[in-house]
Coordinates of C-alpha atoms in Angstrom, one line a residue:
M1156 CA 163.9 41.5 -37.0
M1157 CA 167.6 41.9 -36.8
R1158 CA 169.2 44.9 -35.0
S1159 CA 172.7 45.9 -34.3
P1160 CA 174.1 44.5 -31.1
G1161 CA 174.9 48.0 -29.9
R1162 CA 171.3 49.1 -29.9
D1163 CA 169.0 48.6 -26.9
P1164 CA 165.5 48.3 -28.4
A1165 CA 162.4 49.4 -26.4
P1166 CA 160.2 46.4 -25.8
S1167 CA 156.8 46.4 -27.4
D1168 CA 153.8 44.3 -26.5
G1169 CA 153.3 40.6 -27.1
E1170 CA 156.1 38.4 -28.2
E1171 CA 158.7 41.3 -28.5
A1172 CA 158.1 42.3 -24.9
S1173 CA 158.7 38.7 -23.9
D1174 CA 161.9 38.5 -25.9
S1175 CA 163.3 41.8 -24.6
T1176 CA 162.6 41.3 -20.9
P1177 CA 165.9 41.6 -19.0
L1178 CA 167.0 38.3 -17.5
L1179 CA 167.8 39.9 -14.2
Q1180 CA 166.1 42.7 -12.3
G1181 CA 168.9 43.3 -9.8
A1182 CA 172.6 43.1 -9.5
W1183 CA 173.0 39.9 -11.4
P1184 CA 174.2 40.7 -14.9
A1185 CA 173.5 38.2 -17.7
E1186 CA 177.2 37.6 -18.1
G1187 CA 177.8 37.3 -14.4
A1188 CA 177.4 33.6 -13.9
P1189 CA 180.5 31.9 -15.3
V1190 CA 180.1 29.0 -17.7
C1191 CA 183.2 27.1 -16.7
C1192 CA 182.5 24.5 -14.0
S1193 CA 179.0 25.8 -13.5
A1194 CA 176.2 23.5 -12.2
R1195 CA 174.0 24.2 -15.2
Y1196 CA 176.7 23.3 -17.8
N1197 CA 177.7 20.2 -15.7
L1198 CA 174.1 19.2 -16.0
A1199 CA 174.2 19.7 -19.7
V1200 CA 177.4 17.5 -20.0
L1201 CA 175.9 14.7 -17.9
A1202 CA 172.7 14.9 -20.0
F1203 CA 174.8 14.8 -23.1
F1204 CA 176.3 11.5 -22.1
G1205 CA 172.9 10.3 -20.9
F1206 CA 171.4 10.8 -24.4
F1207 CA 174.6 9.4 -25.9
V1208 CA 173.9 6.2 -24.0
L1209 CA 170.2 6.4 -24.8
Y1210 CA 170.6 6.4 -28.5
A1211 CA 173.5 3.9 -28.4
L1212 CA 171.0 1.5 -26.7
R1213 CA 168.4 2.4 -29.3
V1214 CA 170.3 1.9 -32.5
N1215 CA 172.7 -0.9 -31.7
L1216 CA 170.1 -3.5 -32.8
S1217 CA 169.9 -1.9 -36.3
V1218 CA 173.5 -3.0 -37.0
A1219 CA 173.5 -6.1 -34.9
L1220 CA 170.4 -7.4 -36.7
V1221 CA 172.4 -7.4 -40.0
D1222 CA 174.7 -10.0 -38.4
M1223 CA 172.0 -11.8 -36.5
V1224 CA 170.1 -12.8 -39.6
D1225 CA 171.0 -15.5 -42.1
S1226 CA 171.7 -13.4 -45.2
N1227 CA 170.2 -16.1 -47.4
T1228 CA 166.8 -15.6 -45.8
T1229 CA 166.7 -11.9 -46.5
S1230 CA 168.0 -12.2 -50.1
A1231 CA 165.3 -14.7 -51.0
D1232 CA 162.6 -12.2 -50.2
N1233 CA 164.2 -8.9 -51.4
V1234 CA 163.6 -8.4 -55.1
T1235 CA 165.7 -5.2 -55.2
S1236 CA 168.7 -6.5 -53.4
K1237 CA 170.4 -7.3 -56.7
E1238 CA 169.6 -3.9 -58.2
C1239 CA 173.1 -2.5 -57.4
A1240 CA 176.2 -4.5 -58.1
E1241 CA 178.7 -5.7 -55.5
H1242 CA 181.4 -3.2 -55.0
S1243 CA 182.8 -3.6 -51.4
A1244 CA 186.2 -5.1 -51.1
P1245 CA 186.1 -8.5 -49.4
V1246 CA 186.9 -8.4 -45.7
K1247 CA 190.5 -9.8 -45.4
I1248 CA 190.4 -10.5 -41.7
L1249 CA 189.0 -13.7 -40.1
R1250 CA 185.5 -12.8 -39.1
S1251 CA 184.0 -14.2 -35.9
Q1252 CA 181.3 -16.7 -36.7
T1253 CA 180.4 -17.6 -33.1
G1254 CA 177.2 -15.6 -33.0
K1255 CA 174.0 -17.5 -33.6
R1256 CA 172.1 -16.8 -36.8
Y1257 CA 168.3 -16.7 -37.1
Q1258 CA 165.9 -17.4 -40.1
W1259 CA 164.0 -14.1 -39.9
D1260 CA 162.6 -12.8 -43.1
A1261 CA 162.2 -9.1 -44.0
E1262 CA 158.8 -8.8 -42.4
T1263 CA 159.9 -10.3 -39.1
Q1264 CA 162.9 -8.0 -39.0
G1265 CA 160.5 -5.1 -39.5
W1266 CA 158.5 -6.2 -36.5
I1267 CA 161.6 -6.5 -34.4
L1268 CA 162.9 -3.1 -35.3
G1269 CA 159.6 -1.4 -35.0
S1270 CA 158.6 -2.9 -31.7
F1271 CA 160.7 -0.4 -29.7
F1272 CA 158.4 2.4 -30.8
Y1273 CA 155.2 0.6 -29.6
G1274 CA 156.5 1.1 -26.0
Y1275 CA 158.1 4.4 -26.8
I1276 CA 154.9 6.1 -27.7
V1277 CA 153.0 4.9 -24.7
T1278 CA 155.1 6.8 -22.0
Q1279 CA 155.6 10.1 -23.9
V1280 CA 152.6 12.0 -22.4
P1281 CA 152.6 10.2 -19.0
G1282 CA 156.3 11.1 -18.8
G1283 CA 155.5 14.7 -18.2
Y1284 CA 153.0 14.0 -15.5
I1285 CA 155.3 11.5 -13.8
A1286 CA 158.2 14.0 -14.0
R1287 CA 156.4 16.6 -11.9
K1288 CA 155.5 14.0 -9.3
V1289 CA 158.9 12.2 -8.8
G1290 CA 161.3 14.7 -10.4
G1291 CA 163.0 14.6 -13.8
K1292 CA 166.3 13.4 -12.3
R1293 CA 164.9 10.1 -11.1
L1294 CA 162.6 9.6 -14.1
L1295 CA 165.4 10.1 -16.6
G1296 CA 167.9 8.1 -14.6
F1297 CA 165.7 5.1 -14.1
G1298 CA 164.3 5.3 -17.6
I1299 CA 167.8 4.8 -19.1
L1300 CA 168.8 2.3 -16.4
G1301 CA 165.7 0.1 -17.3
T1302 CA 166.6 0.3 -20.9
A1303 CA 170.2 -0.7 -20.2
V1304 CA 169.2 -3.7 -18.1
F1305 CA 166.8 -4.9 -20.7
T1306 CA 169.5 -4.5 -23.4
L1307 CA 171.7 -7.0 -21.5
F1308 CA 168.9 -9.6 -21.9
T1309 CA 168.6 -9.2 -25.7
P1310 CA 170.6 -12.3 -26.6
I1311 CA 168.5 -14.4 -24.3
A1312 CA 165.3 -13.0 -25.6
A1313 CA 166.4 -13.7 -29.2
D1314 CA 167.0 -17.3 -28.3
F1315 CA 163.5 -17.6 -26.9
G1316 CA 162.1 -16.4 -30.2
V1317 CA 160.7 -13.4 -32.1
G1318 CA 157.9 -12.8 -29.7
A1319 CA 160.2 -12.5 -26.7
L1320 CA 162.5 -10.1 -28.5
V1321 CA 159.6 -8.0 -29.7
V1322 CA 158.3 -7.7 -26.1
L1323 CA 161.8 -6.9 -24.8
R1324 CA 162.3 -4.1 -27.3
A1325 CA 158.8 -2.7 -26.4
L1326 CA 159.8 -2.6 -22.8
E1327 CA 163.0 -0.8 -23.7
G1328 CA 160.8 1.7 -25.5
L1329 CA 158.7 2.2 -22.4
G1330 CA 161.9 3.2 -20.5
E1331 CA 163.2 5.6 -23.2
G1332 CA 159.8 7.2 -23.7
V1333 CA 160.0 9.2 -20.5
T1334 CA 163.5 10.6 -21.1
F1335 CA 162.7 13.6 -23.2
P1336 CA 159.7 14.8 -21.0
A1337 CA 161.9 14.3 -18.0
M1338 CA 164.8 16.3 -19.5
H1339 CA 162.4 19.1 -20.5
A1340 CA 161.1 19.2 -17.0
M1341 CA 164.6 19.7 -15.6
W1342 CA 165.6 22.4 -18.0
S1343 CA 162.4 24.4 -17.3
S1344 CA 164.0 25.2 -13.9
W1345 CA 167.7 25.1 -14.9
A1346 CA 168.0 26.9 -18.3
P1347 CA 168.2 30.8 -18.3
P1348 CA 166.1 32.0 -21.3
L1349 CA 169.0 33.4 -23.3
E1350 CA 171.1 30.2 -22.7
R1351 CA 168.3 27.8 -23.5
S1352 CA 169.4 27.0 -27.1
K1353 CA 173.0 26.3 -26.1
L1354 CA 172.2 24.2 -23.0
L1355 CA 169.5 22.1 -24.7
S1356 CA 171.6 21.7 -27.9
I1357 CA 174.5 20.4 -25.9
S1358 CA 172.2 18.0 -24.0
Y1359 CA 170.5 16.5 -27.0
A1360 CA 173.6 16.5 -29.2
G1361 CA 174.6 13.4 -27.2
A1362 CA 171.8 11.5 -29.0
Q1363 CA 173.5 12.2 -32.4
L1364 CA 177.0 11.4 -31.1
G1365 CA 175.7 8.2 -29.5
T1366 CA 174.4 7.2 -32.9
V1367 CA 177.7 8.2 -34.5
V1368 CA 179.7 6.0 -32.1
S1369 CA 177.3 3.2 -31.7
L1370 CA 176.8 2.3 -35.4
P1371 CA 180.4 1.8 -36.4
L1372 CA 181.4 0.4 -33.0
S1373 CA 178.6 -2.2 -33.3
G1374 CA 179.9 -3.1 -36.8
I1375 CA 183.4 -3.6 -35.4
I1376 CA 182.2 -5.7 -32.5
C1377 CA 180.2 -7.9 -34.9
L1378 CA 183.2 -8.3 -37.1
Y1379 CA 185.8 -9.1 -34.5
M1380 CA 183.7 -10.7 -31.7
N1381 CA 180.1 -11.5 -32.2
W1382 CA 176.8 -9.6 -32.1
T1383 CA 175.9 -10.5 -28.4
Y1384 CA 178.7 -8.3 -27.1
V1385 CA 177.1 -5.3 -28.7
F1386 CA 174.3 -5.5 -26.2
Y1387 CA 176.5 -6.4 -23.2
L1388 CA 178.9 -3.5 -23.8
F1389 CA 176.2 -0.8 -24.2
G1390 CA 174.1 -2.2 -21.4
I1391 CA 177.1 -1.9 -18.9
V1392 CA 177.9 1.6 -20.1
G1393 CA 174.3 2.6 -19.4
I1394 CA 174.5 1.3 -15.8
I1395 CA 177.7 3.2 -15.2
W1396 CA 176.1 6.4 -16.4
F1397 CA 173.1 5.9 -14.1
I1398 CA 175.4 5.8 -11.1
L1399 CA 177.1 9.1 -12.0
W1400 CA 173.8 10.7 -12.8
I1401 CA 172.1 9.9 -9.5
S1402 CA 175.2 11.0 -7.6
L1403 CA 175.9 14.3 -9.3
V1404 CA 172.6 15.8 -10.5
S1405 CA 169.7 17.6 -8.7
D1406 CA 166.2 18.5 -10.0
T1407 CA 166.4 22.2 -9.2
P1408 CA 169.1 24.8 -8.5
E1409 CA 167.7 25.1 -4.9
T1410 CA 168.4 21.4 -4.1
H1411 CA 171.8 21.3 -5.7
M1412 CA 174.5 20.7 -3.1
R1413 CA 177.5 22.2 -5.0
I1414 CA 176.1 25.1 -6.9
S1415 CA 177.4 28.6 -6.1
Q1416 CA 175.1 31.1 -4.6
Y1417 CA 176.0 33.4 -7.4
E1418 CA 174.9 31.0 -10.1
K1419 CA 171.8 30.0 -8.1
E1420 CA 170.6 33.6 -7.9
Y1421 CA 171.4 34.1 -11.6
I1422 CA 169.2 31.2 -12.7
L1423 CA 166.3 31.9 -10.4
S1424 CA 166.3 35.6 -11.3
S1425 CA 166.4 34.9 -15.0
L1426 CA 163.3 32.6 -14.7
R1427 CA 161.4 34.7 -12.2
N1428 CA 159.1 36.3 -14.9
Q1429 CA 158.3 32.9 -16.4
L1430 CA 157.0 31.2 -13.2
S1431 CA 153.4 30.1 -12.9
S1432 CA 151.4 29.5 -9.8
Q1433 CA 148.7 27.5 -11.5
K1434 CA 148.3 24.1 -9.8
S1435 CA 146.1 22.2 -12.3
V1436 CA 146.7 21.2 -15.9
P1437 CA 144.7 23.5 -18.2
W1438 CA 143.8 20.7 -20.6
V1439 CA 141.1 22.5 -22.6
P1440 CA 143.2 25.6 -23.3
M1441 CA 146.1 23.4 -24.2
L1442 CA 144.1 21.4 -26.7
K1443 CA 142.9 24.7 -28.3
S1444 CA 146.5 26.1 -28.4
L1445 CA 147.7 26.5 -32.0
P1446 CA 151.3 26.9 -31.0
L1447 CA 151.1 23.6 -29.2
W1448 CA 149.6 21.8 -32.2
A1449 CA 152.2 23.4 -34.4
I1450 CA 154.9 21.8 -32.2
V1451 CA 153.1 18.5 -32.4
V1452 CA 152.8 18.5 -36.2
A1453 CA 156.5 19.6 -36.5
H1454 CA 157.6 16.8 -34.2
F1455 CA 155.5 14.2 -36.1
S1456 CA 156.8 15.3 -39.5
Y1457 CA 160.5 15.4 -38.5
N1458 CA 160.5 12.2 -36.4
W1459 CA 158.8 10.2 -39.2
T1460 CA 161.9 10.7 -41.4
F1461 CA 164.5 10.7 -38.6
Y1462 CA 163.4 7.4 -37.0
T1463 CA 162.8 5.7 -40.3
L1464 CA 166.4 6.4 -41.3
L1465 CA 167.7 5.7 -37.8
T1466 CA 166.1 2.3 -37.8
L1467 CA 166.5 1.1 -41.4
L1468 CA 169.7 2.9 -42.7
P1469 CA 172.0 0.0 -41.9
T1470 CA 169.7 -2.4 -43.7
Y1471 CA 169.5 -0.1 -46.7
M1472 CA 173.3 0.1 -46.8
K1473 CA 173.6 -3.7 -46.8
E1474 CA 170.7 -4.8 -48.9
I1475 CA 170.6 -2.1 -51.5
L1476 CA 174.0 -0.3 -51.6
R1477 CA 175.7 -3.6 -50.8
F1478 CA 178.3 -2.4 -48.2
N1479 CA 179.8 -5.0 -46.0
I1480 CA 179.3 -5.0 -42.2
Q1481 CA 182.4 -2.8 -41.4
E1482 CA 181.6 -0.2 -44.1
N1483 CA 178.0 -0.3 -43.1
G1484 CA 178.5 0.9 -39.6
F1485 CA 180.8 3.8 -40.5
L1486 CA 178.7 5.0 -43.4
S1487 CA 175.5 4.7 -41.5
A1488 CA 177.0 6.9 -38.8
L1489 CA 178.2 9.6 -41.1
P1490 CA 174.8 11.4 -41.4
Y1491 CA 174.5 11.6 -37.6
L1492 CA 178.0 13.1 -37.3
G1493 CA 176.9 15.9 -39.5
C1494 CA 173.7 16.3 -37.5
W1495 CA 175.7 16.4 -34.3
L1496 CA 177.9 19.2 -35.6
C1497 CA 174.8 21.2 -36.8
M1498 CA 173.1 20.8 -33.5
I1499 CA 176.1 22.3 -31.6
L1500 CA 176.6 25.1 -34.0
S1501 CA 172.9 26.0 -34.4
G1502 CA 172.5 26.2 -30.6
Q1503 CA 175.4 28.7 -30.4
A1504 CA 174.0 30.7 -33.4
A1505 CA 170.5 30.8 -32.1
D1506 CA 171.4 32.2 -28.7
N1507 CA 173.8 34.7 -30.3
L1508 CA 171.1 35.9 -32.6
R1509 CA 168.7 36.4 -29.6
A1510 CA 171.2 37.8 -27.1
K1511 CA 173.5 39.9 -29.2
W1512 CA 171.4 40.9 -32.2
N1513 CA 168.1 41.0 -30.4
V1514 CA 166.3 38.8 -33.0
S1515 CA 163.0 37.7 -31.6
T1516 CA 162.6 34.2 -30.2
V1517 CA 159.7 33.5 -32.6
C1518 CA 161.8 34.5 -35.6
V1519 CA 164.8 32.3 -34.5
R1520 CA 162.6 29.3 -33.9
R1521 CA 160.8 29.7 -37.2
V1522 CA 163.9 30.2 -39.3
F1523 CA 165.8 27.3 -37.7
T1524 CA 162.8 25.0 -38.1
L1525 CA 162.4 25.9 -41.7
I1526 CA 166.1 25.1 -42.5
G1527 CA 165.8 21.9 -40.5
M1528 CA 162.7 20.7 -42.3
I1529 CA 162.9 21.9 -45.9
G1530 CA 166.7 21.1 -46.3
P1531 CA 166.4 17.4 -45.3
A1532 CA 163.3 16.9 -47.4
V1533 CA 165.0 18.2 -50.6
F1534 CA 168.1 16.0 -50.3
L1535 CA 166.1 12.9 -49.1
V1536 CA 163.8 13.1 -52.1
A1537 CA 166.8 13.6 -54.4
A1538 CA 168.5 10.5 -52.9
G1539 CA 165.6 8.4 -54.3
F1540 CA 166.5 9.4 -57.9
I1541 CA 170.2 8.7 -58.0
G1542 CA 170.1 4.9 -58.5
C1543 CA 173.2 3.0 -57.5
D1544 CA 175.6 6.0 -57.3
Y1545 CA 177.0 5.0 -53.9
S1546 CA 179.0 8.2 -53.3
L1547 CA 176.1 10.5 -54.1
A1548 CA 173.6 8.4 -52.1
V1549 CA 175.8 8.6 -49.0
A1550 CA 176.4 12.4 -49.6
F1551 CA 172.7 13.2 -50.0
L1552 CA 171.7 11.1 -46.9
T1553 CA 174.5 12.8 -44.9
I1554 CA 173.4 16.4 -45.9
S1555 CA 169.8 15.6 -45.3
T1556 CA 170.3 14.3 -41.8
A1557 CA 172.9 17.0 -41.0
L1558 CA 170.5 19.9 -41.9
G1559 CA 167.9 18.3 -39.6
G1560 CA 170.2 19.4 -36.7
F1561 CA 168.9 22.9 -37.1
C1562 CA 165.6 21.8 -35.6
S1563 CA 167.2 21.4 -32.2
S1564 CA 167.1 25.2 -31.9
G1565 CA 163.7 25.4 -33.6
F1566 CA 160.6 23.5 -32.7
S1567 CA 162.5 20.9 -30.7
I1568 CA 163.0 23.2 -27.7
N1569 CA 160.0 25.4 -28.3
H1570 CA 158.2 23.6 -25.5
L1571 CA 160.2 25.6 -23.0
D1572 CA 159.4 28.9 -24.7
I1573 CA 155.6 28.4 -24.2
A1574 CA 155.6 26.5 -20.9
P1575 CA 155.9 27.9 -17.4
S1576 CA 158.9 27.1 -15.2
W1577 CA 159.1 25.5 -11.8
N1578 CA 158.3 27.8 -8.9
G1579 CA 161.0 26.3 -6.7
N1580 CA 158.5 25.2 -4.0
S1581 CA 156.2 22.2 -3.6
E1582 CA 153.2 24.1 -4.9
G1583 CA 154.9 25.6 -7.9
R1584 CA 156.3 22.2 -9.0
D1585 CA 152.8 21.0 -9.6
C1586 CA 152.7 23.1 -12.8
L1587 CA 156.0 22.0 -14.1
P1588 CA 155.2 20.3 -17.4
L1589 CA 152.1 22.4 -18.3
L1590 CA 152.3 23.9 -21.7
R1591 CA 151.4 27.6 -21.8
A1592 CA 147.9 28.1 -23.1
H1593 CA 146.1 31.1 -24.5
H1594 CA 145.8 33.3 -21.4
D1595 CA 146.1 37.1 -21.0
S1596 CA 149.1 36.7 -18.6
W1597 CA 151.0 34.2 -20.8
H1598 CA 152.9 35.3 -23.9
I1599 CA 153.0 32.9 -26.8
V1600 CA 156.6 33.1 -27.9
G1601 CA 156.7 29.8 -29.8
I1602 CA 155.9 28.9 -33.4

């Protein structure tokens, strides 16, 4: 699979032909469009901050809930909370006690934390359909804006009761559910094939950094102020990001006001061989597509672990490992710092393997998915057998989550490898989110 970068392999049939197809057929060399100040990398940076805000809005409740709930209520129901001894140094500063406390038991907290995903799952599939109708820019922007506005009302909903808070979190999930389909829709017309791993890794790495910043910052806010300001701060940041996004981003290179002609031609030429003129969704071939189902299974498996930790890690740090609110936020963020670093590095490595060493796309996707799935599984299982060794528990959870970052250059962006791109005109846009099915003229270059 791996060849010297100095060799120019002759393309064969099937997937290798797809991997070896020159990006440009004319005078536009692959290295001809600069990275610095380019429209496509500006999009990646704005998307990075968008997913930063997205995940900050998603996970802030996980830490704030620790401070919202009367600790005596939780301790009475948790039979394992005394398994590990107290070890945190007492907080020596005067904590803010102005935030209201609620008598929510462990089951109620589970409903509150899980309610987000009831809305999140509903808009996943419709998100792709809506993106091709209204454009990924508007869908992503208004999805995050809606979540930010609902976040501002979280303290009011909590005062109304558990039911109101559950409904509010479900509505936030509805807004966030469209974001990944919308972003994939935009990158299908913006990302040159051999820059795909880098551009998407930069974009989605914002999610991990948003978690890294949000978790400890939420703990600090709860400590020095009170938990209501957690929701006010991140809600306002989300609204500010929306204004910048709507002002600076376009759905396609053709509609971008500030893109250079050089870069526009580079992007359009690189995607020319991946365009589809099909106007209807090939539902039956899609449902029969094994690569599509491989991506679905991979996403389900990875997200089961990822979102379980994302939602419950602060609770585990407090109730089992007995870290205080300040330590909790920082230590809960540590695994996602590792994941963020792995996402950035793996994106660079994946595109270098494909562009400089001519490693096939299918090989790169498989290897990075394997590392990102098996590695986290091993360390997460090991974490269950270490008892109350606090240092080892944090280390294993950090390594497990960090290795999951390799999936960002594996199955996580494989959708774009097997899906057609926008055609740049109104007819071609109708096929935007269609996943490439088994058809003689479509190469399956995914899993």
